[in-house]
Coordinates of C-alpha atoms and ligand atoms in Angstrom, one line a residue:
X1168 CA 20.2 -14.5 -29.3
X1169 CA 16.6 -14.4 -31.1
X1170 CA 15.6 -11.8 -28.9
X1171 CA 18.7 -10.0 -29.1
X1172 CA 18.4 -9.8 -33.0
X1173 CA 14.7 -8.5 -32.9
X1174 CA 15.8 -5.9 -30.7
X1175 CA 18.7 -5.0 -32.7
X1176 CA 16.6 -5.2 -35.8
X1177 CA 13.5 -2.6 -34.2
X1178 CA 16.6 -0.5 -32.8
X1179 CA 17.7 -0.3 -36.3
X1180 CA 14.3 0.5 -38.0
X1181 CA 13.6 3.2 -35.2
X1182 CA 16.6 4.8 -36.5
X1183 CA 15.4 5.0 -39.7
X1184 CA 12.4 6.0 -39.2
X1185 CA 10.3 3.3 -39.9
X1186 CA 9.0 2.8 -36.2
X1187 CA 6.8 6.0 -34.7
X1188 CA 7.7 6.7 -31.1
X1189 CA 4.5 7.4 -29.2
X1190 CA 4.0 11.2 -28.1
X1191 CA 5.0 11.1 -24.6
X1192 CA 1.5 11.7 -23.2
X1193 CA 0.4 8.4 -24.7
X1194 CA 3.2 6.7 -23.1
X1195 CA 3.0 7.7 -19.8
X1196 CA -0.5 7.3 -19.6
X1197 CA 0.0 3.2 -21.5
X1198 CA 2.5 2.6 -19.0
X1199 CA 0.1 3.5 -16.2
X1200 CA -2.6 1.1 -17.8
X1201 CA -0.1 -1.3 -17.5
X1202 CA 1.0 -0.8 -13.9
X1203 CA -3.0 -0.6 -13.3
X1204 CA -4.0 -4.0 -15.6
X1205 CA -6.4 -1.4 -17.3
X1206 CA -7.6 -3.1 -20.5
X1207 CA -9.3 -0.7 -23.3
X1208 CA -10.8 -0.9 -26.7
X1209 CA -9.8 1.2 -29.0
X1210 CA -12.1 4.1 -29.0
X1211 CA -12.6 4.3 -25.1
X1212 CA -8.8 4.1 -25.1
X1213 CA -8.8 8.1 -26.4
X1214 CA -11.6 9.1 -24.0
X1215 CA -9.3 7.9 -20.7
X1216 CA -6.4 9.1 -22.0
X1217 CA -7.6 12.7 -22.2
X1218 CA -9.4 11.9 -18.6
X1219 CA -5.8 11.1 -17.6
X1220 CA -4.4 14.0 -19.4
X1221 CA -6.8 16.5 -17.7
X1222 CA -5.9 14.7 -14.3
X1223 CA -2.4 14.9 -14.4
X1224 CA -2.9 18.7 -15.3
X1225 CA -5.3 19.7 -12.5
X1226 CA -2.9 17.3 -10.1
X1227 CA 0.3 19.4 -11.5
X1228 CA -1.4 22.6 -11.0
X1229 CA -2.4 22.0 -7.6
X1230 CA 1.1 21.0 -6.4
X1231 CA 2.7 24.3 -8.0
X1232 CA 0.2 26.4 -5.5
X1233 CA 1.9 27.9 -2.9
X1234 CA -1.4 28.1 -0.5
X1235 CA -2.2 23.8 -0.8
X1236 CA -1.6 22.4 2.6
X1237 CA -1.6 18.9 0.5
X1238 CA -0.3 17.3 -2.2
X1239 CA -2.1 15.5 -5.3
X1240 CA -0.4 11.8 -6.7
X1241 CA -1.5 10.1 -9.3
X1242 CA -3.1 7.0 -8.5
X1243 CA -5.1 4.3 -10.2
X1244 CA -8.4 6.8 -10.2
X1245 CA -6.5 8.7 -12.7
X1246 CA -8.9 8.0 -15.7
X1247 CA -12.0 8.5 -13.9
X1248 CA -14.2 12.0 -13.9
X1249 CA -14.3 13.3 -10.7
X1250 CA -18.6 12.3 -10.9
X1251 CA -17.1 8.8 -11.5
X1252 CA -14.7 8.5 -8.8
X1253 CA -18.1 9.3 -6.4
X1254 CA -20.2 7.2 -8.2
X1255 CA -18.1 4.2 -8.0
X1256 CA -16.3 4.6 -4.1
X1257 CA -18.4 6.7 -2.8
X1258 CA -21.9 6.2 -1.2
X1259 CA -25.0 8.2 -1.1
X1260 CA -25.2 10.4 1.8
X1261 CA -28.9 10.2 2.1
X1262 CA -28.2 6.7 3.0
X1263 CA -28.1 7.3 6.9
X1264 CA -30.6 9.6 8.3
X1265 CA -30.6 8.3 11.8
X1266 CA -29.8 10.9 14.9
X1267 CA -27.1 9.4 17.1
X1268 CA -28.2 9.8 20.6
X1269 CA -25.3 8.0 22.8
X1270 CA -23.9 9.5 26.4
X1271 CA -20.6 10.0 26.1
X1272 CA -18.0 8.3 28.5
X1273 CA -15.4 11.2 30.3
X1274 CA -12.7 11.0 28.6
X1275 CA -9.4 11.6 30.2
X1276 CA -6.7 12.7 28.5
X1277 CA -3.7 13.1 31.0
X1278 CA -0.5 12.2 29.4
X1279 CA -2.0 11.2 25.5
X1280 CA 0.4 12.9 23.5
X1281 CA 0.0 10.7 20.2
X1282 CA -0.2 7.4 19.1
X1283 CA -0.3 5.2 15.8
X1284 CA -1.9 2.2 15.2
X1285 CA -0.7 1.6 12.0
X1286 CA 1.5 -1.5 13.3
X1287 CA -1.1 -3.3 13.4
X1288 CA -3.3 -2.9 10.3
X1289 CA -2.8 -4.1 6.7
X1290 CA -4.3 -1.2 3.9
X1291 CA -6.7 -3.3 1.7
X1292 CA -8.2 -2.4 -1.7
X1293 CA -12.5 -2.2 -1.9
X1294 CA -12.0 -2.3 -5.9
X1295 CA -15.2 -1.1 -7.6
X1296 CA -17.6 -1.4 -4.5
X1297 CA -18.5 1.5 -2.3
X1298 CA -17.7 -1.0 0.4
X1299 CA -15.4 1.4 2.9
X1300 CA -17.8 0.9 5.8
X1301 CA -17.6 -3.0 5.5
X1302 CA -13.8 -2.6 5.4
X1303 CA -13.7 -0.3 8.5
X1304 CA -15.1 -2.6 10.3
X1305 CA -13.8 -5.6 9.4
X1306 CA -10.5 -3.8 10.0
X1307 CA -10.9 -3.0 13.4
X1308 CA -11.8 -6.0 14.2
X1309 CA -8.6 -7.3 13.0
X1310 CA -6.5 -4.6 14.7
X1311 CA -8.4 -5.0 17.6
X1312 CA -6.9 -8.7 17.6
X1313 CA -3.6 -7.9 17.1
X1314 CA -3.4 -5.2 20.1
X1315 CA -5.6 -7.5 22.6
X1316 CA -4.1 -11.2 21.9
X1317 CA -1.5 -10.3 19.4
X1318 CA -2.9 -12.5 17.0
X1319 CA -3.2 -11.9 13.4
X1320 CA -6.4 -12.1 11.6
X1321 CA -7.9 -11.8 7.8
X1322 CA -11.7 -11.2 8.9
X1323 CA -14.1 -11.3 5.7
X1324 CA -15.3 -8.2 4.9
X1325 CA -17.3 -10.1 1.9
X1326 CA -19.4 -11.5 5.0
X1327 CA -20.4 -8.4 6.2
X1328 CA -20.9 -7.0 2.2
X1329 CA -23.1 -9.7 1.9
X1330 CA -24.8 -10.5 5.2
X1331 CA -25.6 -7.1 6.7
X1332 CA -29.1 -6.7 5.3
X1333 CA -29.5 -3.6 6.9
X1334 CA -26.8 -2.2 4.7
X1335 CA -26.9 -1.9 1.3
X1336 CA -23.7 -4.0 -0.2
X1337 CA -21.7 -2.4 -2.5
X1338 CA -23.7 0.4 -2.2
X1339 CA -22.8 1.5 0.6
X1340 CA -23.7 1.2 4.2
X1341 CA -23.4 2.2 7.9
X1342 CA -20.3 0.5 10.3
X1343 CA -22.8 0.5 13.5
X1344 CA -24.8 -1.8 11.6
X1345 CA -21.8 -3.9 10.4
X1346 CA -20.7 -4.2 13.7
X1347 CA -24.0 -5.0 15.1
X1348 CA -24.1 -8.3 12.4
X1349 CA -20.5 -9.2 13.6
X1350 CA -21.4 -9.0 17.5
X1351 CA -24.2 -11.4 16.5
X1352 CA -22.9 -13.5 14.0
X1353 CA -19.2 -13.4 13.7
X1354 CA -16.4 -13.1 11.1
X1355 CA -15.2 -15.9 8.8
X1356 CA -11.7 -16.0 8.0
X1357 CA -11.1 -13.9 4.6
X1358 CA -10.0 -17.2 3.4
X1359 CA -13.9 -19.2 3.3
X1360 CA -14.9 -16.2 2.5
X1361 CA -12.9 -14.2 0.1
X1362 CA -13.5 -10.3 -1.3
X1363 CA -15.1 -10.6 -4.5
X1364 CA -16.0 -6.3 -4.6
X1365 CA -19.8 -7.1 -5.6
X1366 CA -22.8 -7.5 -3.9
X1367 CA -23.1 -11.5 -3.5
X1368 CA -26.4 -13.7 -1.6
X1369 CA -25.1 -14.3 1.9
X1370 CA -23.2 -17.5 2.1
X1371 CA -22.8 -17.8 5.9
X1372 CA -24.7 -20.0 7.2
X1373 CA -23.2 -20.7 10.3
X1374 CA -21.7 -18.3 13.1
X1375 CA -18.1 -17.2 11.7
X1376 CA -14.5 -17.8 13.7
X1377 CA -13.7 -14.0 15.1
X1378 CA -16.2 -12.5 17.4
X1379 CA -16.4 -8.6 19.3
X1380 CA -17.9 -8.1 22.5
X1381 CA -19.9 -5.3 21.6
X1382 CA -19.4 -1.7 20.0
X1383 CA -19.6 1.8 21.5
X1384 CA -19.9 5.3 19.7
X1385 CA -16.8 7.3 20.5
X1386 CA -17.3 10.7 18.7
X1387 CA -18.9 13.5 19.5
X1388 CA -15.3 15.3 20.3
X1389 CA -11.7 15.7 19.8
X1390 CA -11.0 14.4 23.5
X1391 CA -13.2 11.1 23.4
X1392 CA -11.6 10.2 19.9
X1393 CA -8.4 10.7 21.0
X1394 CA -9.0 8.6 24.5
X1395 CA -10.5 6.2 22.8
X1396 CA -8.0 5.5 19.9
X1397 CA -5.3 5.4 22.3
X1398 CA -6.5 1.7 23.2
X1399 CA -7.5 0.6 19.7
X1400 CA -8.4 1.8 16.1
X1401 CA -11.8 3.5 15.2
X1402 CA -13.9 3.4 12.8
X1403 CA -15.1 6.9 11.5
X1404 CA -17.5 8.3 8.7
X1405 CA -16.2 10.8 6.6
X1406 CA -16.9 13.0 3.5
X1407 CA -14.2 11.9 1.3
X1408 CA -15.9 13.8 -1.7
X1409 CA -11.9 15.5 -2.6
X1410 CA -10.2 12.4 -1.5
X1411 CA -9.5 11.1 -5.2
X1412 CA -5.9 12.2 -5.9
X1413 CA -4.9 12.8 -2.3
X1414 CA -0.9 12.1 -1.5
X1415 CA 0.8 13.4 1.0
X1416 CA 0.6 16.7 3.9
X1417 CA -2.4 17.5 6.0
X1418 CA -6.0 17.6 4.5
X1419 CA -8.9 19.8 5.4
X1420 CA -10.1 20.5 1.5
X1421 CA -14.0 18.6 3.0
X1422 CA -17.4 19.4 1.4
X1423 CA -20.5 20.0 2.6
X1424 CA -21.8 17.1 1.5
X1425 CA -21.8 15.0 4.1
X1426 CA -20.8 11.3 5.4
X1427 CA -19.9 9.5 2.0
X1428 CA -17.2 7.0 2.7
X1429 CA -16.0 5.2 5.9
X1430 CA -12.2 4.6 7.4
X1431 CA -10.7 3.5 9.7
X1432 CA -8.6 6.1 12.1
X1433 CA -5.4 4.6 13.6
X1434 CA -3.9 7.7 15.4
X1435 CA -3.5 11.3 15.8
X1436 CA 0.1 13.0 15.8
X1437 CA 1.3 15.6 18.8
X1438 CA -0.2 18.4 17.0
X1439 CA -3.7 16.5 17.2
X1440 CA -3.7 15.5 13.2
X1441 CA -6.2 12.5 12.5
X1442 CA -4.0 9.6 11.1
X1443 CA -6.4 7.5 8.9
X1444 CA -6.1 4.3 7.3
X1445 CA -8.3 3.9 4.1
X1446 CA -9.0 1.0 1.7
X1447 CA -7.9 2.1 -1.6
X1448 CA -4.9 0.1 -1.7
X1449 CA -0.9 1.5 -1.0
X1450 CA -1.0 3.7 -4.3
X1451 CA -3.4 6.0 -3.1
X1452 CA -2.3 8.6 -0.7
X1453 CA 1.0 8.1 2.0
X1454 CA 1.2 4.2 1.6
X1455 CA -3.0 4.1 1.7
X1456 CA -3.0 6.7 4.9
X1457 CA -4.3 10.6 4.7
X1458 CA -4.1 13.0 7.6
X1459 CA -6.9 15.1 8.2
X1460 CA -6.5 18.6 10.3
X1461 CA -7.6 18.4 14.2
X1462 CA -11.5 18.6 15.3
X1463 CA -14.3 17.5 12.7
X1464 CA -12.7 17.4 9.9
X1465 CA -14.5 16.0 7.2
X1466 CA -16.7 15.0 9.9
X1467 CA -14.4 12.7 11.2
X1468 CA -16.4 12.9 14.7
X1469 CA -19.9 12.3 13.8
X1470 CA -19.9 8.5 13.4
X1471 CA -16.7 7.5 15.2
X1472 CA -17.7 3.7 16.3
X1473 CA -15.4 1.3 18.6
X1474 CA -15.6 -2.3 18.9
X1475 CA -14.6 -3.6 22.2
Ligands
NAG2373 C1 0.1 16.2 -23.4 O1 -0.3 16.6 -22.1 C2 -0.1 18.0 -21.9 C3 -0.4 18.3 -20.4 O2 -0.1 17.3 -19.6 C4 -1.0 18.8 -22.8 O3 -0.8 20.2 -22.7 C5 -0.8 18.4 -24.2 O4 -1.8 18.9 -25.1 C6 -0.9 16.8 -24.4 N1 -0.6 16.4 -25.8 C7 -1.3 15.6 -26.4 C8 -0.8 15.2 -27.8 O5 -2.3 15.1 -26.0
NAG2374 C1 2.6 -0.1 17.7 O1 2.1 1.2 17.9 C2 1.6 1.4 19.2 C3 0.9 2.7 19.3 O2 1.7 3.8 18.8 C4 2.7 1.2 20.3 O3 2.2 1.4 21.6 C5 3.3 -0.2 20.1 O4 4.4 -0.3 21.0 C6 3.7 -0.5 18.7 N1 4.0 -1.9 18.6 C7 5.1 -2.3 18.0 C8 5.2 -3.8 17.9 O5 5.9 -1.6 17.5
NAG2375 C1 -4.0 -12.7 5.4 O1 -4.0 -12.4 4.0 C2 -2.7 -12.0 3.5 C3 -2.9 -11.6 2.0 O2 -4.0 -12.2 1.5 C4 -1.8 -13.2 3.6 O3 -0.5 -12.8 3.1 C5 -1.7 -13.6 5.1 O4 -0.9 -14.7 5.2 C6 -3.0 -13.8 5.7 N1 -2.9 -14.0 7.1 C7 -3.5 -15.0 7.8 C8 -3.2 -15.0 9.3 O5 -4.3 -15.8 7.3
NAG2376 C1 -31.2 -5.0 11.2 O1 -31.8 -4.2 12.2 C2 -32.7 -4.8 13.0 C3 -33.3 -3.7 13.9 O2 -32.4 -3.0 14.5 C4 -32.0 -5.9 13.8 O3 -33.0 -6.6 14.6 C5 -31.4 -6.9 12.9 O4 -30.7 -7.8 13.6 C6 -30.5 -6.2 11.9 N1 -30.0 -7.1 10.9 C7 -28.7 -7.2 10.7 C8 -28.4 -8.2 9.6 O5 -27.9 -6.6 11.2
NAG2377 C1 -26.4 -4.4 -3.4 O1 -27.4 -5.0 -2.7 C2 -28.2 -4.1 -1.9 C3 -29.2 -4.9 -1.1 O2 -28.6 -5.9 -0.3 C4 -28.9 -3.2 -2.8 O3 -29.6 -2.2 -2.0 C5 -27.9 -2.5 -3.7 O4 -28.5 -1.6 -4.6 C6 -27.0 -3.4 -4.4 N1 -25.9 -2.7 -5.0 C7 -25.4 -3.0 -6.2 C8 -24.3 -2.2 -6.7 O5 -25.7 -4.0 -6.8
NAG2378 C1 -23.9 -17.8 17.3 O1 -23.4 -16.9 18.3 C2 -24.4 -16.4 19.1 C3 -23.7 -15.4 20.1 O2 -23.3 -14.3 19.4 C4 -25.1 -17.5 19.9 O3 -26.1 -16.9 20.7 C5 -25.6 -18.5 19.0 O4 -26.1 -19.6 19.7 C6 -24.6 -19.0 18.0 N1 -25.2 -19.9 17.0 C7 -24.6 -21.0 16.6 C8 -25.4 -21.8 15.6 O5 -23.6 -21.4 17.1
NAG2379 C1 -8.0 -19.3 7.4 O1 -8.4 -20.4 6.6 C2 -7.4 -21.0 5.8 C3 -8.1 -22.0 4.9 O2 -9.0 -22.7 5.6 C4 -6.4 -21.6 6.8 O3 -5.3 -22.1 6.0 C5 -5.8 -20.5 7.7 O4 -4.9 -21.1 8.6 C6 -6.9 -19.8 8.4 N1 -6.3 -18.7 9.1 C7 -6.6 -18.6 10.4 C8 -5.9 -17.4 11.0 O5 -7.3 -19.3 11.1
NAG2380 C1 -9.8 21.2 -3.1 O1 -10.1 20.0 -3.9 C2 -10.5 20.3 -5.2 C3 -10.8 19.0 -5.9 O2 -9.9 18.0 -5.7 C4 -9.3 21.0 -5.9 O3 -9.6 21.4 -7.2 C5 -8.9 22.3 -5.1 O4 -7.8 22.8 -5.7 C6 -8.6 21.9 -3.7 N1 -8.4 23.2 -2.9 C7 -7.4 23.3 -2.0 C8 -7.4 24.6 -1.4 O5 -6.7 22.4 -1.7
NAG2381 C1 -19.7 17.1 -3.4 O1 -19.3 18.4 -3.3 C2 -18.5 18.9 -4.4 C3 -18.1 20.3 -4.2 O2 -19.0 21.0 -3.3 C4 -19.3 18.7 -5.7 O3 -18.5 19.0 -6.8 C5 -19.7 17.2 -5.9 O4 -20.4 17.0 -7.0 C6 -20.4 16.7 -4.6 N1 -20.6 15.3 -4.7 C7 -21.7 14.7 -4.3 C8 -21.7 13.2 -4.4 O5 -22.6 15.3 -3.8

């Protein structure tokens, strides 16, 4: 009844005036603070908002363009500059400067038409930590649990964030190097070791629960990726330097900067798109999946790692 009367009463003073409506530009972009637990002060509160504003332009614009073989969403990077967005997800290129030199397997491709993994993945969410080669690994490993023993598993990616010194934590790293710490020392169960999105001291101290086998590079080509994801999930480096407000549709808008961010590719479709699962939560892109174009797409090939 209380709350009934205060609403009345507001209702009422709207009416006359007393009450501004916000302009409809502040709304929207309030309501997606909100929906995004995005706190402000005051005067930093003007400087998103027009980030947002200028966002939700460019985003607008791009989708009215007849030659976009993609659509833009807004997502919850939608107040960061676009030197933000690869500051905070994104890691140095420069970090891996090593030459691949791995024999590739024949692949053979008789009767793979297309397949999709994403049955057996979760999409999780790095937060603030340029931690998508941690969580491509730690991902496979988990899908690679569900296909082989049909068991599900939260594996820590904190562990590897934290105990692959060869790496650099949150500021990025290199998935051969993850999965060379989980062959050795094995996963903890996300539970003991829960995602925190900063670099932490290693805490294990003791071999974890979830172990691989070992881990073999894949890439090179189209063919050995697409034998090779056919059995399991693979975890690939790619430039994902135009990746911020990506939807929906079929991507090929890559840089030439290089391997910033890893993923973790689940499938290709029968006309040979990439199908791959990223950790930026469900908002971003088709449920937290973007499909890249066929070949190298943003590089796609050049660090393409298995765990078997
Ligand atoms: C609201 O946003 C539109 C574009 O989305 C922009 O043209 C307009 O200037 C904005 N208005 C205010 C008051 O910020
Ligand atoms: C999951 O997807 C794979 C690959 O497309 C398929 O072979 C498998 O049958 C699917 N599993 C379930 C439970 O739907
Ligand atoms: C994995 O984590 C998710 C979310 O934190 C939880 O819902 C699920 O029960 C966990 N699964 C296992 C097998 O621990
Ligand atoms: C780092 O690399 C060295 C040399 O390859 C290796 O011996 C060591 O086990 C690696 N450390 C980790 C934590 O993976
Ligand atoms: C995280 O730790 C690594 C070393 O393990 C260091 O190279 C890196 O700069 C740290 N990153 C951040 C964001 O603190
Ligand atoms: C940890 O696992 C490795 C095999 O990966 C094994 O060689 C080592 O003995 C184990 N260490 C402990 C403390 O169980
Ligand atoms: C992970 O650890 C938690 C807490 O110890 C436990 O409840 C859960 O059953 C474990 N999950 C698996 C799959 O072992
Ligand atoms: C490529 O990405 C940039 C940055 O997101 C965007 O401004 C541009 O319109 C895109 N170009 C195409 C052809 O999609
Ligand atoms: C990547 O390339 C784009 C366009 O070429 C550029 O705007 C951007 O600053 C580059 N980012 C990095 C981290 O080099």
């Amino acid at each position: 009844m209380k709350q009934f009367l205060t609403a009345a009463i507001v209702t009422l003073l709207m009416t006359a005036g007393y009450y501004h409506l916000q302009d409809e530009n502040k709304s929207e972009f309030e309501i997606w603070a909100m929906k995004n637990n995005k706190y402000y002060t005051e005067s930093e509160k003007l400087y998103r908002m027009e980030i947002y504003n200028s966002n939700k332009r460019m985003i607008e614009e791009h989708n009215q363009r007849e030659d976009v073989t993609y659509q833009m969403g807004e997502n919850q990077f939608m107040t960061l500059t676009h030197e933000e967005f690869v500051d905070l997800y994104l890691q140095k290129s420069e970090f891996f400067i090593d030459q691949l030199e791995v024999q590739l397997p024949e692949g053979q491709l008789e009767g793979l038409t297309a397949v999709d993994w994403r049955n057996a993945t979760t999409v999780k969410e790095q937060g603030q930590c340029a931690s998508g080669w941690a969580f491509s690994v730690s991902n496979s490993l988990e899908a690679w649990y569900q296909i082989r023993a049909y068991q599900k598993i939260n594996a820590s990616t904190q562990q590897i964030v934290d105990c692959d010194f060869n790496s650099s934590g949150c500021s990025g790293g290199y998935n051969a190097y993850a999965m060379e710490y989980v062959q050795r020392v094995g996963l903890a169960n996300t539970s003991n070791y829960p995602y925190v999105a900063k670099n932490q001291t290693c805490k294990q101290t003791r071999n974890g629960t979830y172990f691989i086998n070992g881990y073999s590079f894949v890439g090179g080509s189209q063919s050995n990726v697409q034998y090779y994801l056919n059995n399991y999930p693979i975890s690939v480096g790619v430039d994902a330097s135009n990746w911020q407000f990506y939807k929906s549709g079929l991507f090929s808008n890559c840089t030439s900067n290089g391997t910033n961010h890893y993923a973790l590719a689940v499938g290709f479709d029968s006309a040979n798109n990439w199908i791959v699962q990223n950790s930026w939560g469900t908002q971003w892109g088709d449920y937290g999946v973007i499909k890249l174009y066929p070949q190298n797409t943003c590089g796609i090939l050049n660090y393409a790692f298995q765990i078997y």
